[in-house]
Structure formats: C-alpha cells, structure tokens
C-alpha cells in the first residue's frame, strides 16, 4: 500500500497568496474532458494540497471553485472518466445525449454568480408547455411572455379560468418572498399546497403532475412545497434552457477554471479516515492513501456518501431516491412534426410517457444538420421491463400523439436508466443542513440543500466555507 502525504506546512502560509496556473479547455472534441498540455487532468501523481474533495459533480466543482478563489490548494478526485456527476452528455452518432431529462433555469441565483451564461450559449425553450389530452394538444403559456397564446388558452380544457388566475396569483406570491424565506418556510407536500391554494383536480392532473412531476421525478407531487415554490419563482424570473454543447458544458466550464493538475479522474475513493492528529486520510480503490492537513469534502451523491462514510455520523437515507428513464430517438429533421422549442406533457393520465421534446428544436447543435433528436422521459426505473420493451411501448404511445407514420420512422439511439436521478425531498426536509460532520470532514450535495442544479452549487460553496471557518482561514 502506498501512502501519499499531502503536506501543508503551517509555518509557511505562502500557499494562501500563490496564483494558480490557468489552462485552456476545449470540450468540443469529446463528450468527456480531454487532457491537453495545460489540462488540470494530466498530472501523473497527486500534488501537495490542503483539501481533498471527493466527487467532481456540480457540488464538488463548486467547492473547488470557492477554495480556489481563496487560493487554498486542493485535489478533486473523480471516480469516473469525466467531471459532472449526473450532469453528463454523451456523443452518439453525432447527437448530444444528456444523461436524463435536464433543463437549466437561468434564474438560479447561485448559478448566476458562478457561470458565464454567454459562453454557454444557452438555447431557450418556449415559456409554457403543450399538453396531450383527449387526443389533441393544448397550450399552457406564460402570459407575460406569450400573451396571445395565453389568452387563446383560457378556454381550453386544461383547468378552469379560475385555475389560470390562480397560477398568476401563485406567481405573485413566490416573487414577493426571498429565497431564504421560501427554503425555510413551513412545508407540506406540493400536492397539499396546490389543493390548499384552490387548484382543481383537472389542472393538477393535466398540468402540475406531468410538469412538476417531471422536474421532481415525482408524479404524486409529494415533494416539499419549499422546492415547488423555489422552482416556481425561478421559472417566473428566468428561462428554461439547454447549453448549445449539451448539459455537460456547465460542469466543464467550472472545471476549466480550476488550476492545472487539480482534478484526478478514474480515482475512486473507498474510505475516509481520521487519525489522531485529525488529519483526514482518503483511501483509493487502487490502494493509495492520500493525506490532507486541512480536511476532506465528500461531494458524491447521497447513496455513495452513505457507503463511503459508513460508521460515521454522515447522511442516513430514509427515503427512496427519485428515478427516471430517458430514451432518445433520431429522425430526419424535415419530418419532425413541429418546429417549436416546446416541452410536451402527457396530461391524459394514461401511458408511461411523462414528457418529451424535440431537442434539436431547442438547440439545433444537439444533432447533425439533417437530423432531429427526440428526447422522451419516463418516471421510475421500470425494473423487469427490458429496454426493447420500453422502446416498443414508447413508440406505440407516441404514435397516438404524432401519428404512426411519423413515429414509425424514428430510430432508437440510446436508453438511460438512472436509479438515482434526484434525492427524495418529501417533508420533513431541512434544506440548510450542517455540512460539517466532524473536525476535518465535510459534506456537500443537492440532498443537503434543494434538489436542483442551484442547490448542488450552493452546497459546494457552503461546505468550502464551513471548512475555511473550521480551520480559521476566513472571517466568520
């Protein structure tokens, strides 16, 4: 067994003022991060550092970004072959396939501080949705962005006129609250909140269940009302988007700003230990042991964190995770039945499809110039149903939406089964959990805050801040 000591002399604080070396990064050549002469992924052995971060998803990258802004050296360990965690994109036959249904909302407050939206070249969805009900499509639109579409939809069967007025009053209600107020407010399941506000069973079943059920991977809408209000506010203030180069462009942008040699891929941590000096040790799958003087931040998803910290006072999962299946199909672009960048929802209450959209209508870069990309999302993992059976069921169901002649021409590209798509955030929740486990050991992840992109970023920052306070390296 090799022990690598990452020593940080306390008598020499020069690391606090050193300027990290920057590097250029070009994610276009591969769906994964590709080492370049100045890449942060290329160092053959771990450098000396102050902090070890386990997991290069959004939370881990945010923690690293915050430490880097304070000139604190760190090493970011990632078990897989690229950064991003659940936020990944693959390239298949010239198509960009995000691993699961993922939409980026531009109004996320933490993301606005960390990301350069202009370089992401975000492509907008239509502000609303098209709902399949009773054999046809009906539009629900944001009245402030699509006034005439909204006015024309007042008499459609997706809820009553009162329901549509209640959507407006709900918008006003969340916009008058701060994020802090929303995330610490008294909570109930979202379904109970909707009923308390006066929404009819009609609009709950035809709109809220498929729309917010698709966001939470929770068609029963048992997710906390805190998360519903936070998302509703972000939707009111911002746009639903996709980065031009796929959802993985978000973590790749964060990784590209980190110092050269600070990220180690294919480096799985299997245990975290504290010795008598409270200097954490991280054991890797290959037998190496890394040691840090400042501390360890565990930034893996909840099930992996539970396993990694077995026997410590870490997270204890009490609720089943949210799961999803995402299927992708290709089509000739000229045969895509609509041109709008709109999300389609299943408001019929039947079938297995929750939502779908034509990704190349939103971002043409998601497919070759002559091809269209179809993204279809289901809720759950459908254990016992083969991929082939799922494809057949989806094709049959969507043939009823767009016609057998159209859908019959689609070619299946790939199916993603994501067992842990999101942490379960049914009440009771604590979205501001203490991220310090013990001296030198900290946690971050969306299961500690809100189950959103923004929650992961916030959690990473808070873990880094907690570590710095613990080590008296930043003002309280």
Coordinates of C-alpha atoms in Angstrom, one line a residue:
X1 CA 0.0 0.0 0.0
X2 CA 1.3 3.5 -0.9
X3 CA 0.7 6.4 1.4
X4 CA 0.9 9.8 -0.2
X5 CA 1.2 12.6 2.3
X6 CA -0.1 15.9 1.1
X7 CA 1.8 18.1 3.5
X8 CA 1.0 21.7 4.1
X9 CA 3.5 23.4 6.4
X10 CA 1.5 25.6 8.9
X11 CA 4.6 27.8 9.3
X12 CA 4.7 28.8 5.7
X13 CA 1.4 30.4 4.5
X14 CA 2.7 31.1 1.1
X15 CA 0.1 28.8 -0.5
X16 CA -2.5 31.4 0.6
X17 CA -1.2 34.0 -1.8
X18 CA 0.1 32.0 -4.7
X19 CA -1.5 32.5 -8.1
X20 CA -2.9 29.2 -9.6
X21 CA -1.8 28.4 -13.1
X22 CA -4.7 28.6 -15.6
X23 CA -5.2 26.5 -18.6
X24 CA -7.2 26.4 -21.8
X25 CA -10.0 23.9 -22.2
X26 CA -11.9 22.8 -25.3
X27 CA -14.8 20.3 -24.6
X28 CA -15.9 20.1 -28.3
X29 CA -13.6 17.3 -29.2
X30 CA -15.3 14.7 -27.0
X31 CA -18.3 14.2 -24.8
X32 CA -15.8 13.8 -21.9
X33 CA -13.0 16.1 -20.8
X34 CA -9.9 15.6 -23.0
X35 CA -6.5 16.2 -21.5
X36 CA -4.5 18.9 -23.2
X37 CA -0.9 20.1 -22.5
X38 CA -2.3 22.5 -20.0
X39 CA -5.2 20.4 -18.7
X40 CA -5.9 20.1 -15.0
X41 CA -6.4 16.3 -15.5
X42 CA -2.9 15.4 -16.6
X43 CA -0.7 15.4 -13.5
X44 CA 0.6 11.8 -13.1
X45 CA 0.7 11.9 -9.3
X46 CA -1.2 14.0 -6.7
X47 CA 0.4 17.3 -5.9
X48 CA 0.7 18.7 -2.4
X49 CA -2.6 20.2 -1.3
X50 CA -4.6 21.4 1.6
X51 CA -8.1 19.9 0.9
X52 CA -9.2 16.7 -0.7
X53 CA -12.6 16.9 -2.5
X54 CA -14.3 13.5 -3.4
X55 CA -16.6 13.8 -6.4
X56 CA -16.4 16.2 -9.3
X57 CA -20.1 16.8 -9.8
X58 CA -21.6 20.2 -9.5
X59 CA -21.2 20.3 -5.7
X60 CA -17.6 19.2 -5.8
X61 CA -16.7 21.6 -8.6
X62 CA -18.4 24.5 -6.7
X63 CA -16.5 23.6 -3.5
X64 CA -13.3 23.6 -5.5
X65 CA -14.1 26.9 -7.2
X66 CA -14.7 28.5 -3.8
X67 CA -11.4 27.2 -2.4
X68 CA -9.6 28.3 -5.5
X69 CA -11.0 31.8 -5.1
X70 CA -9.3 31.9 -1.7
X71 CA -6.0 30.4 -3.1
X72 CA -6.5 27.2 -1.0
X73 CA -4.8 24.3 -2.7
X74 CA -7.0 21.2 -3.2
X75 CA -7.2 17.9 -5.1
X76 CA -10.5 17.0 -6.7
X77 CA -11.0 13.2 -7.1
X78 CA -13.5 11.8 -9.5
X79 CA -14.3 8.0 -9.8
X80 CA -15.5 8.2 -13.4
X81 CA -13.8 9.3 -16.6
X82 CA -15.1 12.9 -16.7
X83 CA -16.4 15.6 -14.4
X84 CA -20.1 16.4 -14.0
X85 CA -21.6 13.5 -11.9
X86 CA -25.2 13.2 -13.0
X87 CA -24.7 16.2 -15.3
X88 CA -23.1 14.5 -18.3
X89 CA -23.5 14.5 -22.1
X90 CA -22.5 11.7 -24.5
X91 CA -21.9 12.0 -28.2
X92 CA -23.6 9.2 -30.1
X93 CA -23.7 9.2 -34.0
X94 CA -23.3 13.0 -34.0
X95 CA -26.0 13.6 -31.4
X96 CA -25.6 15.2 -28.0
X97 CA -27.4 12.9 -25.5
X98 CA -27.8 14.4 -22.0
X99 CA -27.9 11.6 -19.4
X100 CA -31.5 12.1 -18.4
X101 CA -34.0 14.9 -18.7
X102 CA -32.2 18.0 -17.6
X103 CA -33.1 21.6 -18.1
X104 CA -31.1 24.6 -16.9
X105 CA -33.2 27.5 -15.5
X106 CA -31.3 30.8 -16.0
X107 CA -32.7 32.4 -12.8
X108 CA -30.9 30.1 -10.4
X109 CA -29.2 32.6 -8.1
X110 CA -26.1 30.7 -7.3
X111 CA -25.5 29.7 -10.9
X112 CA -25.7 33.4 -11.9
X113 CA -22.8 34.1 -9.7
X114 CA -20.6 31.1 -10.9
X115 CA -21.4 30.6 -14.6
X116 CA -20.7 32.6 -17.7
X117 CA -24.1 32.2 -19.5
X118 CA -22.8 33.9 -22.6
X119 CA -20.2 31.3 -23.3
X120 CA -22.7 28.5 -22.6
X121 CA -24.7 29.9 -25.5
X122 CA -28.0 28.9 -23.8
X123 CA -30.9 28.0 -26.1
X124 CA -34.4 28.8 -24.8
X125 CA -37.5 26.6 -24.5
X126 CA -40.9 28.0 -25.2
X127 CA -42.2 29.5 -21.9
X128 CA -45.0 27.1 -21.4
X129 CA -45.9 23.6 -22.5
X130 CA -48.1 21.7 -24.9
X131 CA -50.3 19.1 -23.2
X132 CA -51.6 16.0 -24.8
X133 CA -55.2 15.4 -23.5
X134 CA -58.3 13.8 -25.1
X135 CA -56.4 13.0 -28.3
X136 CA -55.1 16.5 -29.0
X137 CA -52.6 19.1 -27.9
X138 CA -53.5 22.1 -25.7
X139 CA -51.2 25.0 -24.9
X140 CA -50.4 26.4 -21.4
X141 CA -48.3 29.6 -21.8
X142 CA -46.7 32.2 -19.7
X143 CA -48.9 35.3 -20.1
X144 CA -46.1 37.8 -19.7
X145 CA -44.0 36.2 -22.5
X146 CA -46.7 34.8 -24.8
X147 CA -49.7 36.9 -24.1
X148 CA -51.8 35.9 -27.1
X149 CA -51.1 32.2 -26.7
X150 CA -52.1 32.5 -23.1
X151 CA -55.3 34.4 -24.0
X152 CA -56.3 31.8 -26.5
X153 CA -55.7 29.0 -24.0
X154 CA -58.1 30.5 -21.4
X155 CA -61.0 28.3 -22.6
X156 CA -59.0 25.1 -23.2
X157 CA -59.8 22.1 -21.1
X158 CA -56.5 22.2 -19.1
X159 CA -58.1 23.6 -16.0
X160 CA -60.7 26.3 -15.5
X161 CA -60.4 30.1 -15.8
X162 CA -60.0 30.2 -12.0
X163 CA -57.1 27.8 -12.2
X164 CA -55.3 30.0 -14.7
X165 CA -55.9 33.1 -12.5
X166 CA -54.5 31.1 -9.5
X167 CA -51.3 30.5 -11.5
X168 CA -50.9 34.2 -11.7
X169 CA -51.5 34.7 -8.0
X170 CA -49.1 31.9 -7.2
X171 CA -46.5 33.7 -9.3
X172 CA -47.0 36.9 -7.3
X173 CA -46.9 35.0 -4.0
X174 CA -43.5 33.5 -4.7
X175 CA -42.0 36.6 -6.2
X176 CA -42.7 38.6 -3.0
X177 CA -40.6 36.1 -0.9
X178 CA -36.9 35.9 -0.6
X179 CA -35.2 32.5 -1.4
X180 CA -34.3 32.3 2.3
X181 CA -38.0 32.7 3.3
X182 CA -39.1 30.1 0.7
X183 CA -36.5 27.4 1.7
X184 CA -37.2 27.8 5.4
X185 CA -41.0 28.2 5.3
X186 CA -43.5 25.8 6.8
X187 CA -43.8 22.9 4.4
X188 CA -46.4 20.4 3.2
X189 CA -46.3 18.1 0.2
X190 CA -46.7 20.0 -3.1
X191 CA -50.0 18.2 -3.8
X192 CA -51.4 19.5 -0.5
X193 CA -50.3 23.1 -1.2
X194 CA -51.9 23.0 -4.7
X195 CA -55.2 21.9 -3.2
X196 CA -55.0 24.4 -0.4
X197 CA -54.4 27.2 -3.0
X198 CA -57.6 26.1 -4.7
X199 CA -56.4 24.5 -7.9
X200 CA -58.8 22.0 -9.4
X201 CA -58.2 18.3 -9.8
X202 CA -58.3 18.9 -13.5
X203 CA -55.3 21.2 -13.7
X204 CA -53.4 19.3 -11.1
X205 CA -53.7 16.1 -13.1
X206 CA -53.3 17.5 -16.6
X207 CA -50.5 20.1 -15.9
X208 CA -48.9 20.1 -12.5
X209 CA -48.4 16.3 -12.3
X210 CA -46.6 15.9 -15.6
X211 CA -44.8 19.3 -15.4
X212 CA -43.6 19.4 -11.8
X213 CA -43.7 15.6 -11.6
X214 CA -41.1 15.6 -14.4
X215 CA -38.9 18.2 -12.6
X216 CA -39.1 16.3 -9.3
X217 CA -39.4 12.8 -10.9
X218 CA -42.4 12.6 -8.6
X219 CA -45.8 12.3 -10.3
X220 CA -47.6 12.0 -6.9
X221 CA -46.2 15.5 -6.1
X222 CA -45.2 14.5 -2.6
X223 CA -42.1 16.7 -2.8
X224 CA -41.8 19.6 -0.3
X225 CA -43.7 22.8 -1.1
X226 CA -40.5 24.6 -0.4
X227 CA -38.9 23.2 -3.5
X228 CA -42.1 23.8 -5.5
X229 CA -42.1 27.5 -4.5
X230 CA -38.4 27.9 -5.3
X231 CA -38.7 26.3 -8.7
X232 CA -41.9 28.3 -9.5
X233 CA -40.1 31.5 -8.6
X234 CA -37.1 30.6 -10.8
X235 CA -39.4 29.8 -13.7
X236 CA -41.1 33.2 -13.3
X237 CA -37.8 35.0 -13.3
X238 CA -35.8 33.1 -15.9
X239 CA -35.9 30.8 -18.9
X240 CA -35.7 27.1 -19.4
X241 CA -32.7 26.4 -21.5
X242 CA -30.1 23.9 -22.8
X243 CA -26.4 24.8 -23.3
X244 CA -25.5 24.7 -27.0
X245 CA -22.9 21.9 -26.4
X246 CA -25.0 19.8 -24.0
X247 CA -25.8 19.9 -20.3
X248 CA -22.2 18.8 -19.5
X249 CA -21.0 22.2 -20.7
X250 CA -22.0 23.5 -17.3
X251 CA -19.6 21.4 -15.2
X252 CA -17.0 21.6 -17.9
X253 CA -17.0 25.3 -17.7
X254 CA -16.4 25.2 -13.9
X255 CA -13.6 22.6 -14.3
X256 CA -11.9 24.7 -17.0
X257 CA -11.3 27.4 -14.4
X258 CA -9.5 25.3 -11.9
X259 CA -5.7 25.0 -11.6
X260 CA -3.7 22.7 -13.8
X261 CA -3.4 19.3 -12.2
X262 CA -6.1 19.8 -9.6
X263 CA -8.5 17.1 -10.9
X264 CA -7.8 13.4 -10.9
X265 CA -10.2 11.2 -13.0
X266 CA -10.7 7.5 -12.6
X267 CA -9.7 7.9 -9.0
X268 CA -12.4 6.2 -6.8
X269 CA -12.3 6.9 -3.0
X270 CA -13.3 3.9 -1.0
X271 CA -12.9 5.2 2.6
X272 CA -12.2 8.3 4.6
X273 CA -10.4 8.0 8.0
X274 CA -9.3 10.5 10.6
X275 CA -6.1 9.7 12.5
X276 CA -5.2 11.0 16.0
X277 CA -4.0 14.3 14.6
X278 CA -7.4 14.8 12.9
X279 CA -5.7 14.8 9.5
X280 CA -8.1 13.0 7.2
X281 CA -6.9 10.2 5.0
X282 CA -8.6 9.1 1.8
X283 CA -8.0 5.5 0.6
X284 CA -8.4 5.0 -3.1
X285 CA -9.5 1.8 -4.9
X286 CA -6.0 1.3 -6.2
X287 CA -4.6 1.1 -2.7
X288 CA -3.1 4.5 -2.5
X289 CA -3.8 6.6 0.6
X290 CA -3.9 10.4 0.3
X291 CA -3.5 12.6 3.3
X292 CA -4.5 16.2 3.8
X293 CA -3.9 18.7 6.6
X294 CA -6.9 20.9 6.1
X295 CA -9.7 18.5 5.5
X296 CA -11.9 16.4 3.2
X297 CA -15.1 17.4 1.5
X298 CA -17.3 14.5 0.4
X299 CA -19.2 15.6 -2.7
X300 CA -20.6 12.4 -4.0
X301 CA -24.4 11.7 -4.4
X302 CA -26.2 10.5 -1.3
X303 CA -26.1 6.7 -1.7
X304 CA -22.3 6.8 -2.3
X305 CA -21.8 9.2 0.6
X306 CA -23.6 6.8 2.9
X307 CA -21.4 3.9 1.8
X308 CA -18.2 6.0 1.9
X309 CA -18.9 7.3 5.4
X310 CA -20.2 4.0 6.9
X311 CA -19.9 4.1 10.7
X312 CA -19.5 7.9 10.8
X313 CA -22.3 10.4 11.6
X314 CA -22.9 11.1 8.0
X315 CA -26.1 11.0 5.9
X316 CA -28.7 8.4 6.7
X317 CA -31.0 7.9 3.7
X318 CA -34.6 7.4 4.9
X319 CA -36.5 7.8 1.7
X320 CA -36.3 6.0 -1.7
X321 CA -34.4 8.0 -4.4
X322 CA -36.2 9.5 -7.4
X323 CA -35.6 7.5 -10.6
X324 CA -36.1 8.1 -14.3
X325 CA -35.6 6.5 -17.7
X326 CA -34.7 8.7 -20.7
X327 CA -35.0 7.4 -24.3
X328 CA -33.5 9.1 -27.3
X329 CA -34.6 8.7 -30.9
X330 CA -33.3 10.1 -34.2
X331 CA -35.5 11.4 -37.0
X332 CA -35.0 13.1 -40.3
X333 CA -35.1 16.8 -39.4
X334 CA -37.6 17.6 -42.1
X335 CA -40.0 15.0 -40.7
X336 CA -40.1 16.5 -37.2
X337 CA -43.9 17.3 -36.7
X338 CA -43.4 20.7 -35.1
X339 CA -40.8 23.4 -35.2
X340 CA -41.4 25.0 -31.8
X341 CA -38.9 24.5 -28.9
X342 CA -41.7 23.4 -26.6
X343 CA -42.0 20.7 -23.9
X344 CA -44.8 18.2 -24.5
X345 CA -46.6 16.9 -21.4
X346 CA -48.8 13.8 -21.0
X347 CA -51.9 15.2 -19.5
X348 CA -54.0 12.1 -20.3
X349 CA -53.3 10.2 -17.2
X350 CA -52.6 7.1 -19.3
X351 CA -49.4 5.5 -20.6
X352 CA -45.8 5.6 -19.4
X353 CA -44.5 8.8 -21.1
X354 CA -44.3 11.7 -18.8
X355 CA -42.9 14.3 -21.1
X356 CA -40.9 14.6 -24.3
X357 CA -39.5 17.3 -26.6
X358 CA -37.6 17.6 -29.8
X359 CA -34.1 18.6 -28.6
X360 CA -32.9 19.9 -31.9
X361 CA -35.9 22.4 -32.0
X362 CA -34.4 23.9 -28.8
X363 CA -30.7 23.6 -29.7
X364 CA -30.0 22.6 -33.4
X365 CA -26.5 21.7 -32.3
X366 CA -27.9 18.6 -30.5
X367 CA -27.9 16.7 -33.8
X368 CA -26.4 16.6 -37.3
X369 CA -27.7 19.2 -39.7
X370 CA -30.1 16.9 -41.4
X371 CA -31.3 15.0 -38.3
X372 CA -33.7 15.7 -35.4
X373 CA -33.2 14.4 -31.8
X374 CA -36.2 13.2 -29.8
X375 CA -36.0 13.0 -26.0
X376 CA -38.6 11.1 -24.1
X377 CA -38.8 10.8 -20.3
X378 CA -40.4 8.3 -18.0
X379 CA -40.6 8.4 -14.2
X380 CA -39.2 5.4 -12.3
X381 CA -36.8 2.7 -13.5
X382 CA -39.2 0.1 -14.8
X383 CA -37.5 -2.9 -13.3
X384 CA -38.4 -6.1 -15.1
X385 CA -39.1 -4.3 -18.3
X386 CA -36.4 -4.7 -21.0
X387 CA -35.1 -1.7 -23.0
X388 CA -36.6 -3.3 -26.1
X389 CA -40.0 -3.5 -24.5
X390 CA -39.7 0.1 -23.3
X391 CA -38.9 1.3 -26.8
X392 CA -41.9 -0.5 -28.2
X393 CA -44.2 0.9 -25.6
X394 CA -42.9 4.5 -26.1
X395 CA -43.2 4.2 -29.9
X396 CA -46.7 2.9 -29.7
X397 CA -47.8 5.6 -27.2
X398 CA -46.3 8.5 -29.1
X399 CA -47.8 7.2 -32.3
X400 CA -51.1 8.2 -30.8
X401 CA -49.7 11.7 -30.3
X402 CA -48.0 12.4 -33.6
X403 CA -49.2 9.6 -35.9
X404 CA -47.9 6.1 -36.6
X405 CA -46.3 7.2 -39.9
X406 CA -44.2 9.9 -38.3
X407 CA -43.1 8.0 -35.2
X408 CA -42.6 4.7 -37.1
X409 CA -39.6 6.4 -38.9
X410 CA -37.8 7.2 -35.6
X411 CA -34.7 5.2 -34.8
X412 CA -33.8 4.4 -31.2
X413 CA -30.4 5.8 -30.2
X414 CA -30.0 5.0 -26.5
X415 CA -31.8 4.4 -23.3
X416 CA -30.6 5.8 -19.9
X417 CA -31.9 4.2 -16.7
X418 CA -31.0 6.5 -13.8
X419 CA -31.6 4.9 -10.5
X420 CA -30.6 8.0 -8.5
X421 CA -31.8 10.9 -10.6
X422 CA -32.6 13.1 -7.5
X423 CA -32.7 12.8 -3.8
X424 CA -36.2 12.3 -2.3
X425 CA -37.3 15.6 -0.7
X426 CA -40.7 14.8 0.7
X427 CA -41.5 16.6 4.0
X428 CA -40.0 16.8 6.5
X429 CA -36.9 18.4 5.0
X430 CA -34.0 20.5 6.2
X431 CA -32.6 22.4 3.2
X432 CA -30.0 24.1 5.3
X433 CA -28.3 21.1 6.9
X434 CA -25.0 21.5 8.8
X435 CA -22.3 20.3 6.3
X436 CA -19.7 19.7 9.0
X437 CA -19.6 16.0 10.1
X438 CA -16.6 16.4 12.4
X439 CA -13.4 18.3 12.5
X440 CA -11.8 18.0 9.1
X441 CA -14.7 16.2 7.4
X442 CA -17.5 18.0 5.4
X443 CA -20.3 17.0 3.1
X444 CA -21.9 18.7 0.1
X445 CA -24.6 17.7 -2.4
X446 CA -28.1 18.6 -3.6
X447 CA -29.6 16.2 -0.9
X448 CA -28.4 18.7 1.7
X449 CA -30.0 21.7 0.1
X450 CA -32.5 21.8 -2.7
X451 CA -32.6 19.0 -5.3
X452 CA -31.7 21.4 -8.1
X453 CA -28.6 22.5 -10.1
X454 CA -28.5 25.5 -7.9
X455 CA -28.8 23.5 -4.7
X456 CA -25.7 21.5 -5.6
X457 CA -23.8 24.7 -6.3
X458 CA -24.9 26.3 -3.0
X459 CA -24.0 23.2 -1.1
X460 CA -20.5 23.1 -2.5
X461 CA -19.8 26.7 -1.6
X462 CA -21.2 26.2 1.9
X463 CA -19.0 23.1 2.5
X464 CA -15.9 25.0 1.5
X465 CA -16.9 28.0 3.7
X466 CA -17.5 25.7 6.6
X467 CA -14.1 24.1 6.2
X468 CA -12.4 27.5 6.0
X469 CA -14.2 28.7 9.1
X470 CA -13.3 25.5 10.9
X471 CA -9.6 25.9 10.0
X472 CA -9.7 29.7 10.8
X473 CA -8.7 30.5 7.2
X474 CA -11.6 33.0 6.6
X475 CA -13.6 35.5 8.6
X476 CA -16.6 34.2 10.5

